[in-house]
Short mmCIF file of C-alpha atoms in Angstrom, two decimals:
data_model
loop_
_atom_site.label_atom_id
_atom_site.label_comp_id
_atom_site.label_asym_id
_atom_site.label_seq_id
_atom_site.Cartn_x
_atom_site.Cartn_y
_atom_site.Cartn_z
CA UNK J 50 -41.32 99.06 46.64
CA UNK J 51 -42.60 102.26 45.07
CA UNK J 52 -41.69 103.41 41.56
CA UNK J 53 -38.34 105.21 41.39
CA UNK J 54 -36.56 107.42 38.88
CA UNK J 55 -37.04 107.02 35.09
CA UNK J 56 -38.10 110.64 34.55
CA UNK J 57 -36.10 110.95 31.33
CA UNK J 58 -37.37 107.67 29.90
CA UNK J 59 -40.98 108.49 30.78
CA UNK J 60 -40.59 111.88 29.09
CA UNK J 61 -39.34 110.18 25.89
CA UNK J 62 -42.23 107.72 25.83
CA UNK J 63 -44.83 110.38 26.53
CA UNK J 64 -43.40 112.72 23.90
CA UNK J 65 -43.48 109.90 21.33
CA UNK J 66 -47.06 109.14 22.30
CA UNK J 67 -48.00 112.77 21.74
CA UNK J 68 -46.25 112.87 18.35
CA UNK J 69 -48.16 109.73 17.35
CA UNK J 70 -51.42 111.68 17.54
CA UNK J 71 -50.44 113.05 14.12
CA UNK J 72 -47.83 110.63 12.73
CA UNK J 73 -47.14 106.96 13.45
CA UNK J 74 -44.30 106.31 15.90
CA UNK J 75 -42.32 103.09 16.19
CA UNK J 76 -40.25 102.80 19.38
CA UNK J 77 -37.78 100.03 20.23
CA UNK J 78 -37.18 99.68 23.97
CA UNK J 79 -34.43 97.24 24.95
CA UNK J 80 -33.01 96.25 28.31
CA UNK J 81 -31.95 93.16 30.21
CA UNK J 82 -34.57 91.08 31.97
CA UNK J 83 -35.87 92.44 35.30
CA UNK J 84 -34.62 95.97 34.63
CA UNK J 85 -38.15 97.41 34.74
CA UNK J 86 -39.34 97.84 31.14
CA UNK J 87 -42.91 96.72 31.81
CA UNK J 88 -43.19 98.89 34.92
CA UNK J 89 -41.85 101.81 32.91
CA UNK J 90 -44.44 101.64 30.13
CA UNK J 91 -47.22 101.00 32.65
CA UNK J 92 -46.23 104.18 34.50
CA UNK J 93 -45.73 106.23 31.34
CA UNK J 94 -49.12 105.43 29.82
CA UNK J 95 -51.39 105.57 32.84
CA UNK J 96 -54.85 106.66 31.70
CA UNK J 97 -54.05 106.23 27.99
CA UNK J 98 -55.55 103.89 25.41
CA UNK J 99 -53.04 101.04 25.47
CA UNK J 100 -52.95 97.39 24.43
CA UNK J 101 -50.22 95.35 26.14
CA UNK J 102 -49.39 92.18 24.20
CA UNK J 103 -46.89 89.71 25.64
CA UNK J 104 -45.21 87.52 23.02
CA UNK J 105 -45.18 84.05 24.54
CA UNK J 106 -43.59 81.08 22.76
CA UNK J 107 -46.89 79.63 21.56
CA UNK J 108 -47.91 78.62 18.08
CA UNK J 109 -48.79 81.51 15.80
CA UNK J 110 -52.48 80.63 15.86
CA UNK J 111 -52.70 80.45 19.65
CA UNK J 112 -50.70 83.67 20.04
CA UNK J 113 -52.97 85.49 17.61
CA UNK J 114 -56.00 84.27 19.53
CA UNK J 115 -54.60 85.75 22.74
CA UNK J 116 -53.74 89.02 21.01
CA UNK J 117 -57.16 89.27 19.40
CA UNK J 118 -58.87 88.90 22.75
CA UNK J 119 -56.56 91.47 24.36
CA UNK J 120 -57.22 93.99 21.57
CA UNK J 121 -60.95 93.57 21.98
CA UNK J 122 -60.77 94.00 25.75
CA UNK J 123 -58.18 96.79 25.96
CA UNK J 124 -58.84 98.85 22.80
CA UNK J 125 -62.33 97.67 21.79
CA UNK J 126 -61.04 96.57 18.39
CA UNK J 127 -63.72 94.20 17.12
CA UNK J 128 -62.63 91.52 14.66
CA UNK J 129 -65.06 89.12 13.01
CA UNK J 130 -63.84 85.55 12.89
CA UNK J 131 -60.73 84.02 14.42
CA UNK J 132 -57.36 85.35 13.27
CA UNK J 133 -54.62 82.72 13.06
CA UNK J 134 -51.83 84.62 11.27
CA UNK J 135 -49.88 87.50 12.76
CA UNK J 136 -49.90 89.40 9.47
CA UNK J 137 -53.70 89.57 9.54
CA UNK J 138 -53.72 90.74 13.15
CA UNK J 139 -51.08 93.43 12.51
CA UNK J 140 -52.98 94.57 9.44
CA UNK J 141 -56.12 94.99 11.59
CA UNK J 142 -54.13 97.04 14.13
CA UNK J 143 -52.62 99.32 11.50
CA UNK J 144 -55.93 99.90 9.68
CA UNK J 145 -57.69 100.71 12.97
CA UNK J 146 -54.90 103.19 13.77
CA UNK J 147 -55.75 105.08 10.59
CA UNK J 148 -59.12 105.87 12.21
CA UNK J 149 -57.96 106.72 15.75
CA UNK J 150 -54.87 107.11 17.90
CA UNK J 151 -53.74 104.48 20.43
CA UNK J 152 -50.66 102.67 21.76
CA UNK J 153 -49.78 99.02 21.18
CA UNK J 154 -46.94 97.42 23.15
CA UNK J 155 -45.36 94.10 22.16
CA UNK J 156 -43.34 92.77 25.10
CA UNK J 157 -40.53 90.22 24.53
CA UNK J 158 -40.84 91.04 20.84
CA UNK J 159 -37.81 88.90 19.92
CA UNK J 160 -39.81 85.77 20.77
CA UNK J 161 -41.54 86.14 17.41
CA UNK J 162 -38.43 84.48 15.98
CA UNK J 163 -39.52 81.30 17.77
CA UNK J 164 -43.11 81.70 16.58
CA UNK J 165 -42.46 82.40 12.90
CA UNK J 166 -39.37 84.22 11.52
CA UNK J 167 -41.38 85.32 8.47
CA UNK J 168 -43.45 87.64 10.70
CA UNK J 169 -40.84 90.41 10.56
CA UNK J 170 -41.00 90.60 6.77
CA UNK J 171 -44.80 90.64 6.90
CA UNK J 172 -44.70 93.46 9.47
CA UNK J 173 -42.35 95.46 7.26
CA UNK J 174 -44.67 95.14 4.27
CA UNK J 175 -47.76 96.23 6.24
CA UNK J 176 -45.92 99.04 8.05
CA UNK J 177 -44.50 100.45 4.82
CA UNK J 178 -47.91 100.46 3.17
CA UNK J 179 -49.96 101.90 6.03
CA UNK J 180 -47.89 103.93 8.51
CA UNK J 181 -48.10 107.25 6.65
CA UNK J 182 -51.84 107.42 7.31
CA UNK J 183 -51.58 105.83 10.75
CA UNK J 184 -51.64 107.40 14.21
CA UNK J 185 -50.30 104.38 16.08
CA UNK J 186 -47.79 104.57 18.88
CA UNK J 187 -46.11 101.18 18.37
CA UNK J 188 -43.64 99.99 21.02
CA UNK J 189 -41.61 96.81 20.79
CA UNK J 190 -39.75 95.72 23.93
CA UNK J 191 -37.14 93.00 24.21
CA UNK J 192 -34.67 91.60 26.72
CA UNK J 193 -32.46 89.35 24.58
CA UNK J 194 -29.86 91.79 23.33
CA UNK J 195 -28.46 89.63 20.54
CA UNK J 196 -31.87 89.07 18.93
CA UNK J 197 -33.08 92.66 19.34
CA UNK J 198 -29.83 93.86 17.79
CA UNK J 199 -30.27 91.46 14.91
CA UNK J 200 -33.90 92.44 14.28
CA UNK J 201 -33.37 96.20 14.24
CA UNK J 202 -29.67 96.81 13.54
CA UNK J 203 -28.82 94.22 10.90
CA UNK J 204 -29.29 95.96 7.54
CA UNK J 205 -30.29 92.64 5.97
CA UNK J 206 -33.28 92.26 8.31
CA UNK J 207 -36.70 93.55 7.14
CA UNK J 208 -37.34 95.88 10.10
CA UNK J 209 -33.98 97.62 9.77
CA UNK J 210 -34.50 101.39 9.52
CA UNK J 211 -38.21 101.29 10.44
CA UNK J 212 -38.14 102.46 14.09
CA UNK J 213 -38.44 106.19 14.73
CA UNK J 214 -37.09 105.92 18.29
CA UNK J 215 -34.69 103.50 20.02
CA UNK J 216 -33.27 103.45 23.51
CA UNK J 217 -32.07 101.04 26.19
CA UNK J 218 -33.37 101.01 29.74
CA UNK J 219 -30.39 100.79 32.08
CA UNK J 220 -30.27 99.69 35.73
CA UNK J 221 -30.71 102.28 38.47
CA UNK J 222 -27.84 104.69 38.97
CA UNK J 223 -25.88 104.73 42.21
CA UNK J 224 -27.65 107.93 43.26
CA UNK J 225 -31.02 106.20 42.87
CA UNK J 226 -29.78 103.20 44.87
CA UNK J 227 -28.80 105.60 47.64
CA UNK J 228 -32.25 107.21 47.54
CA UNK J 229 -33.93 103.81 47.77
CA UNK J 230 -31.76 102.92 50.76
CA UNK J 231 -32.47 106.25 52.45
CA UNK J 232 -36.20 105.61 52.10
CA UNK J 233 -36.02 102.07 53.48
CA UNK J 234 -33.10 102.18 55.91
CA UNK J 235 -31.85 105.73 56.61
CA UNK J 236 -29.03 104.42 58.81
CA UNK J 237 -27.59 102.04 56.22
CA UNK J 238 -23.83 101.40 56.22
CA UNK J 239 -21.55 101.80 53.24
CA UNK J 240 -20.90 98.05 53.42
CA UNK J 241 -24.62 97.48 52.93
CA UNK J 242 -24.67 99.77 49.90
CA UNK J 243 -21.69 97.98 48.36
CA UNK J 244 -23.35 94.59 48.89
CA UNK J 245 -26.58 95.83 47.29
CA UNK J 246 -24.59 97.10 44.32
CA UNK J 247 -22.65 93.81 44.07
CA UNK J 248 -25.77 91.63 44.03
CA UNK J 249 -28.18 93.77 42.03
CA UNK J 250 -26.11 96.16 39.94
CA UNK J 251 -29.15 98.43 40.18
CA UNK J 252 -31.52 96.01 38.38
CA UNK J 253 -34.97 97.08 39.55
CA UNK J 254 -36.47 93.63 40.21
CA UNK J 255 -33.50 92.49 42.30
CA UNK J 256 -33.52 95.70 44.35
CA UNK J 257 -37.27 95.36 44.87
CA UNK J 258 -36.94 91.77 46.09
CA UNK J 259 -34.37 92.72 48.72
CA UNK J 260 -36.15 95.88 49.87
CA UNK J 261 -39.56 94.21 50.10
CA UNK J 262 -37.98 91.40 52.14
CA UNK J 263 -36.47 93.90 54.57
CA UNK J 264 -32.91 92.95 53.60
CA UNK J 265 -31.19 96.23 54.36
CA UNK J 266 -27.86 94.88 55.63
CA UNK J 267 -25.04 92.90 54.04
CA UNK J 268 -25.79 89.98 56.34
CA UNK J 269 -29.48 89.85 55.49
CA UNK J 270 -28.82 90.22 51.74
CA UNK J 271 -26.38 87.30 51.67
CA UNK J 272 -28.79 85.25 53.81
CA UNK J 273 -31.58 85.98 51.34
CA UNK J 274 -29.38 85.09 48.37
CA UNK J 275 -28.63 81.70 49.96
CA UNK J 276 -32.15 80.75 51.05
CA UNK J 277 -33.55 77.49 49.70
CA UNK J 278 -36.25 79.39 47.81
CA UNK J 279 -33.97 82.21 46.71
CA UNK J 280 -34.75 83.81 43.38
CA UNK J 281 -31.05 84.56 42.91
CA UNK J 282 -29.90 80.92 42.92
CA UNK J 283 -31.51 80.13 39.55
CA UNK J 284 -31.78 83.57 37.97
CA UNK J 285 -28.34 83.52 36.33
CA UNK J 286 -28.98 80.18 34.67
CA UNK J 287 -32.40 81.30 33.45
CA UNK J 288 -30.94 84.46 31.95
CA UNK J 289 -28.08 82.69 30.20
CA UNK J 290 -30.12 79.79 28.84
CA UNK J 291 -32.44 82.33 27.27
CA UNK J 292 -29.49 84.04 25.57
CA UNK J 293 -27.28 81.13 24.53
CA UNK J 294 -29.49 78.19 23.68
CA UNK J 295 -27.53 75.14 22.52
CA UNK J 296 -24.05 76.62 23.07
CA UNK J 297 -24.64 77.53 26.70
CA UNK J 298 -22.08 75.10 28.19
CA UNK J 299 -19.07 76.77 26.54
CA UNK J 300 -20.25 80.27 27.38
CA UNK J 301 -20.97 79.30 30.99
CA UNK J 302 -17.42 77.95 31.32
CA UNK J 303 -15.86 81.13 29.91
CA UNK J 304 -17.93 83.40 32.15
CA UNK J 305 -17.04 81.29 35.18
CA UNK J 306 -13.34 81.66 34.37
CA UNK J 307 -13.62 85.44 33.96
CA UNK J 308 -15.59 85.84 37.20
CA UNK J 309 -12.96 83.76 38.98
CA UNK J 310 -10.12 86.02 37.87
CA UNK J 311 -8.85 84.34 34.68
CA UNK J 312 -9.59 87.34 32.51
CA UNK J 313 -6.83 87.35 29.90
CA UNK J 314 -7.28 85.73 26.52
CA UNK J 315 -4.21 83.51 26.89
CA UNK J 316 -5.38 82.23 30.29
CA UNK J 317 -8.87 81.46 28.97
CA UNK J 318 -7.54 79.67 25.87
CA UNK J 319 -5.09 77.69 27.99
CA UNK J 320 -7.69 76.55 30.50
CA UNK J 321 -10.24 75.66 27.81
CA UNK J 322 -7.43 74.09 25.71
CA UNK J 323 -8.62 75.67 22.48
CA UNK J 324 -9.04 79.05 20.81
CA UNK J 325 -11.95 80.89 22.45
CA UNK J 326 -11.67 84.01 20.29
CA UNK J 327 -15.00 83.59 18.49
CA UNK J 328 -16.86 82.93 21.74
CA UNK J 329 -15.27 85.92 23.47
CA UNK J 330 -16.14 88.14 20.53
CA UNK J 331 -19.75 86.99 20.68
CA UNK J 332 -19.90 87.64 24.42
CA UNK J 333 -18.57 91.14 23.85
CA UNK J 334 -20.18 92.26 20.58
CA UNK J 335 -23.41 90.31 20.22
CA UNK J 336 -24.45 89.50 23.78
CA UNK J 337 -22.90 92.51 25.52
CA UNK J 338 -22.12 90.38 28.57
CA UNK J 339 -18.39 91.06 28.80
CA UNK J 340 -16.30 94.13 28.20
CA UNK J 341 -12.70 94.12 27.02
CA UNK J 342 -10.72 96.37 29.32
CA UNK J 343 -7.69 98.22 27.98
CA UNK J 344 -5.47 100.78 29.66
CA UNK J 345 -7.21 104.14 29.25
CA UNK J 346 -6.13 106.04 26.10
CA UNK J 347 -4.18 103.03 24.82
CA UNK J 348 -4.08 102.52 21.06
CA UNK J 349 -6.88 100.44 19.49
CA UNK J 350 -4.24 97.96 18.34
CA UNK J 351 -2.91 97.46 21.87
CA UNK J 352 -2.76 93.80 22.90
CA UNK J 353 -2.78 94.69 26.59
CA UNK J 354 -6.34 93.84 27.60
CA UNK J 355 -8.48 91.86 30.00
CA UNK J 356 -12.08 90.67 29.96
CA UNK J 357 -14.67 91.49 32.59
CA UNK J 358 -18.33 90.59 33.05
CA UNK J 359 -20.31 93.79 32.50
CA UNK J 360 -23.41 92.89 34.52
CA UNK J 361 -22.88 93.11 38.29
CA UNK J 362 -25.38 90.40 39.16
CA UNK J 363 -23.93 87.95 36.64
CA UNK J 364 -20.41 88.72 37.86
CA UNK J 365 -21.60 87.82 41.39
CA UNK J 366 -23.55 84.76 40.23
CA UNK J 367 -20.75 83.26 38.14
CA UNK J 368 -18.28 83.78 40.99
CA UNK J 369 -20.30 82.52 43.94
CA UNK J 370 -23.28 80.47 42.71
CA UNK J 371 -22.72 78.72 39.39
CA UNK J 372 -19.42 76.96 40.28
CA UNK J 373 -21.12 75.42 43.32
CA UNK J 374 -24.30 74.05 41.79
CA UNK J 375 -23.76 70.76 43.62
CA UNK J 376 -24.17 72.60 46.93
CA UNK J 377 -27.37 74.22 45.67
CA UNK J 378 -28.80 70.93 44.44
CA UNK J 379 -27.99 69.16 47.71
CA UNK J 380 -29.40 72.02 49.76
CA UNK J 381 -26.07 72.74 51.46
CA UNK J 382 -26.68 76.47 51.32
CA UNK J 383 -24.90 77.24 54.58
CA UNK J 384 -21.68 76.10 52.91
CA UNK J 385 -22.51 78.24 49.89
CA UNK J 386 -22.85 81.28 52.12
CA UNK J 387 -19.62 80.48 53.98
CA UNK J 388 -17.79 80.47 50.67
CA UNK J 389 -19.33 83.82 49.75
CA UNK J 390 -18.11 85.29 53.02
CA UNK J 391 -14.61 83.89 52.51
CA UNK J 392 -14.24 85.51 49.11
CA UNK J 393 -16.33 88.60 49.79
CA UNK J 394 -13.64 91.16 50.66
CA UNK J 395 -11.35 90.28 47.78
CA UNK J 396 -14.23 90.16 45.31
CA UNK J 397 -15.71 93.48 46.42
CA UNK J 398 -12.35 95.19 46.09
CA UNK J 399 -12.90 95.26 42.33
CA UNK J 400 -16.62 95.94 42.86
CA UNK J 401 -15.65 99.08 44.77
CA UNK J 402 -13.49 100.22 41.84
CA UNK J 403 -16.44 99.71 39.48
CA UNK J 404 -18.68 101.58 41.92
CA UNK J 405 -16.48 104.68 41.87
CA UNK J 406 -15.95 104.48 38.12
CA UNK J 407 -19.73 104.45 37.64
CA UNK J 408 -20.09 107.27 40.15
CA UNK J 409 -17.59 109.43 38.25
CA UNK J 410 -19.55 108.99 35.02
CA UNK J 411 -22.78 109.89 36.80
CA UNK J 412 -21.34 113.27 37.83
CA UNK J 413 -21.37 114.40 34.20
CA UNK J 414 -17.96 116.01 34.67
CA UNK J 415 -15.96 113.43 32.72
CA UNK J 416 -16.08 112.16 29.16
CA UNK J 417 -14.17 108.93 29.71
CA UNK J 418 -13.50 106.79 32.76
CA UNK J 419 -11.40 103.67 33.18
CA UNK J 420 -8.21 102.34 34.68
CA UNK J 421 -4.61 102.04 33.53
CA UNK J 422 -1.76 99.56 33.83
CA UNK J 423 1.53 99.04 32.08
CA UNK J 424 2.52 95.98 30.07
CA UNK J 425 4.46 94.46 32.94
CA UNK J 426 1.54 94.88 35.32
CA UNK J 427 3.67 96.65 37.91
CA UNK J 428 2.18 100.15 37.72
CA UNK J 429 -1.59 100.17 37.96
CA UNK J 430 -4.07 103.00 38.58
CA UNK J 431 -7.52 101.89 39.70
CA UNK J 432 -9.44 104.87 38.36
CA UNK J 433 -8.73 107.60 35.84
CA UNK J 434 -11.50 110.03 34.88
CA UNK J 435 -10.82 112.53 32.10
CA UNK J 436 -12.56 115.55 30.61
CA UNK J 437 -11.47 115.66 26.97
CA UNK J 438 -12.68 119.23 26.52
CA UNK J 439 -10.81 121.08 29.26
CA UNK J 440 -8.04 118.46 29.61
CA UNK J 441 -8.51 117.93 33.34
CA UNK J 442 -9.15 114.79 35.31
CA UNK J 443 -8.45 112.69 38.37
CA UNK J 444 -6.35 109.61 39.00
CA UNK J 445 -7.33 107.63 42.06
CA UNK J 446 -6.34 104.67 44.14
CA UNK J 447 -9.37 102.68 45.30
CA UNK J 448 -9.17 100.40 48.32
CA UNK J 449 -11.69 99.07 50.82
CA UNK J 450 -9.36 100.11 53.65
CA UNK J 451 -8.18 103.76 53.51
CA UNK J 452 -5.09 102.86 55.57
CA UNK J 453 -3.77 100.90 52.62
CA UNK J 454 -3.72 103.94 50.33
CA UNK J 455 -0.57 106.02 49.81
CA UNK J 456 -1.12 109.31 48.00
CA UNK J 457 2.63 109.73 47.50
CA UNK J 458 2.77 106.38 45.68
CA UNK J 459 -0.30 107.44 43.72
CA UNK J 460 1.38 110.69 42.67
CA UNK J 461 4.47 108.75 41.58
CA UNK J 462 2.30 106.54 39.35
CA UNK J 463 0.65 109.62 37.82
CA UNK J 464 4.03 111.17 37.05
CA UNK J 465 5.04 107.99 35.24
CA UNK J 466 1.99 107.87 32.98
CA UNK J 467 3.07 107.98 29.30
CA UNK J 468 3.33 111.62 28.21
CA UNK J 469 2.28 110.73 24.67
CA UNK J 470 -1.18 109.83 25.97
CA UNK J 471 -1.65 111.82 29.18
CA UNK J 472 0.73 114.77 28.71
CA UNK J 473 -2.00 117.25 27.83
CA UNK J 474 -4.09 116.41 30.92
CA UNK J 475 -3.79 118.02 34.32
CA UNK J 476 -4.53 115.19 36.74
CA UNK J 477 -5.35 115.46 40.42
CA UNK J 478 -4.43 112.51 42.65
CA UNK J 479 -7.28 111.17 44.76
CA UNK J 480 -7.96 108.34 47.18
CA UNK J 481 -11.30 106.53 47.47
CA UNK J 482 -12.24 103.94 50.06
CA UNK J 483 -15.36 102.54 51.71
CA UNK J 484 -15.56 105.75 53.73
CA UNK J 485 -16.09 107.82 50.55
CA UNK J 486 -19.07 105.91 49.18
#
């Protein structure tokens, strides 16, 4: 699959590279695994002097040996003797950058915690002493959100406040997914688009796998996901083990419950038979894997809330793959697929709501998008999109089948929205179904 989108991100990286010709730049690029960070920097720095250094979980001495060789080959930085400490290697890089301009990229930067946690303090000391005379374009990339957040956003960590640029690479937008589909299968159906969104969530590697395999239909995508050699069968476990480490079992159980529809705190605590508050907070705040949904414009103190897995692929994986690991291990993948098909329509009902919520944000017309429900759970609006500046917006019912939508019922729900929160907004009732994708 060819390279798509990322014009804004490439512009940021290239502008930082240009600025580094005069003053050192330190960029932090985060993003979940497989989202396309390496492809992005490769595209952005074509034809430039770049050293790409992947931080593997080796010993410090072995890692430094690999880095030293890469620096010699890619930037012609000659070092006499064998460097065995990261501080010495980083000092060589920074001193060389005082003589000439170049880019150094550390990929999976957070793995340095496994190598030697003291490295970050050593980097801070060398950076503080040398960066004012340097012309380096330093880029650190990482895919474990909790560790990258700790390294660069915890004020007690040595590298806090050092970066000059920070941004997160997000999955492809819906418009980009449509463009990819138009290029590969111009006659795609909306059902195919919804399935692609459900499985990949726009993550570049997942989209590439399906497109390169010629999986342009819902049927072929689900077949591919359930193949014996399918990348998707183990990907969720690999991602989560990397994030959670020793506490993975508890987190896996919570995410399985949420994906299966038990998304309220009381339900989760009851099923797990203990207070899961600390784990849920970690999943939301530190790992960024779940979001806590509240009725739009509700007060921060409102106890009316529900949890939802933020990542589309993980939502799919924890619903249809992880609970049935015994089928995967025994190779009974036809049964796995049958179960996917049985639950597909119900599951993608919520996926379709998320699709249109994401689409509304992409238009740039609205400042906040969400849904709303009352305490009793009787009145529920699938999508509300508001513009806080001109006090306009839409309220929409979202259903796979347009015949199940009643605009008169929708209007009645809008009229019964609490005036204290929505009274200043002029809302238009809408209906969205598969036909409107």
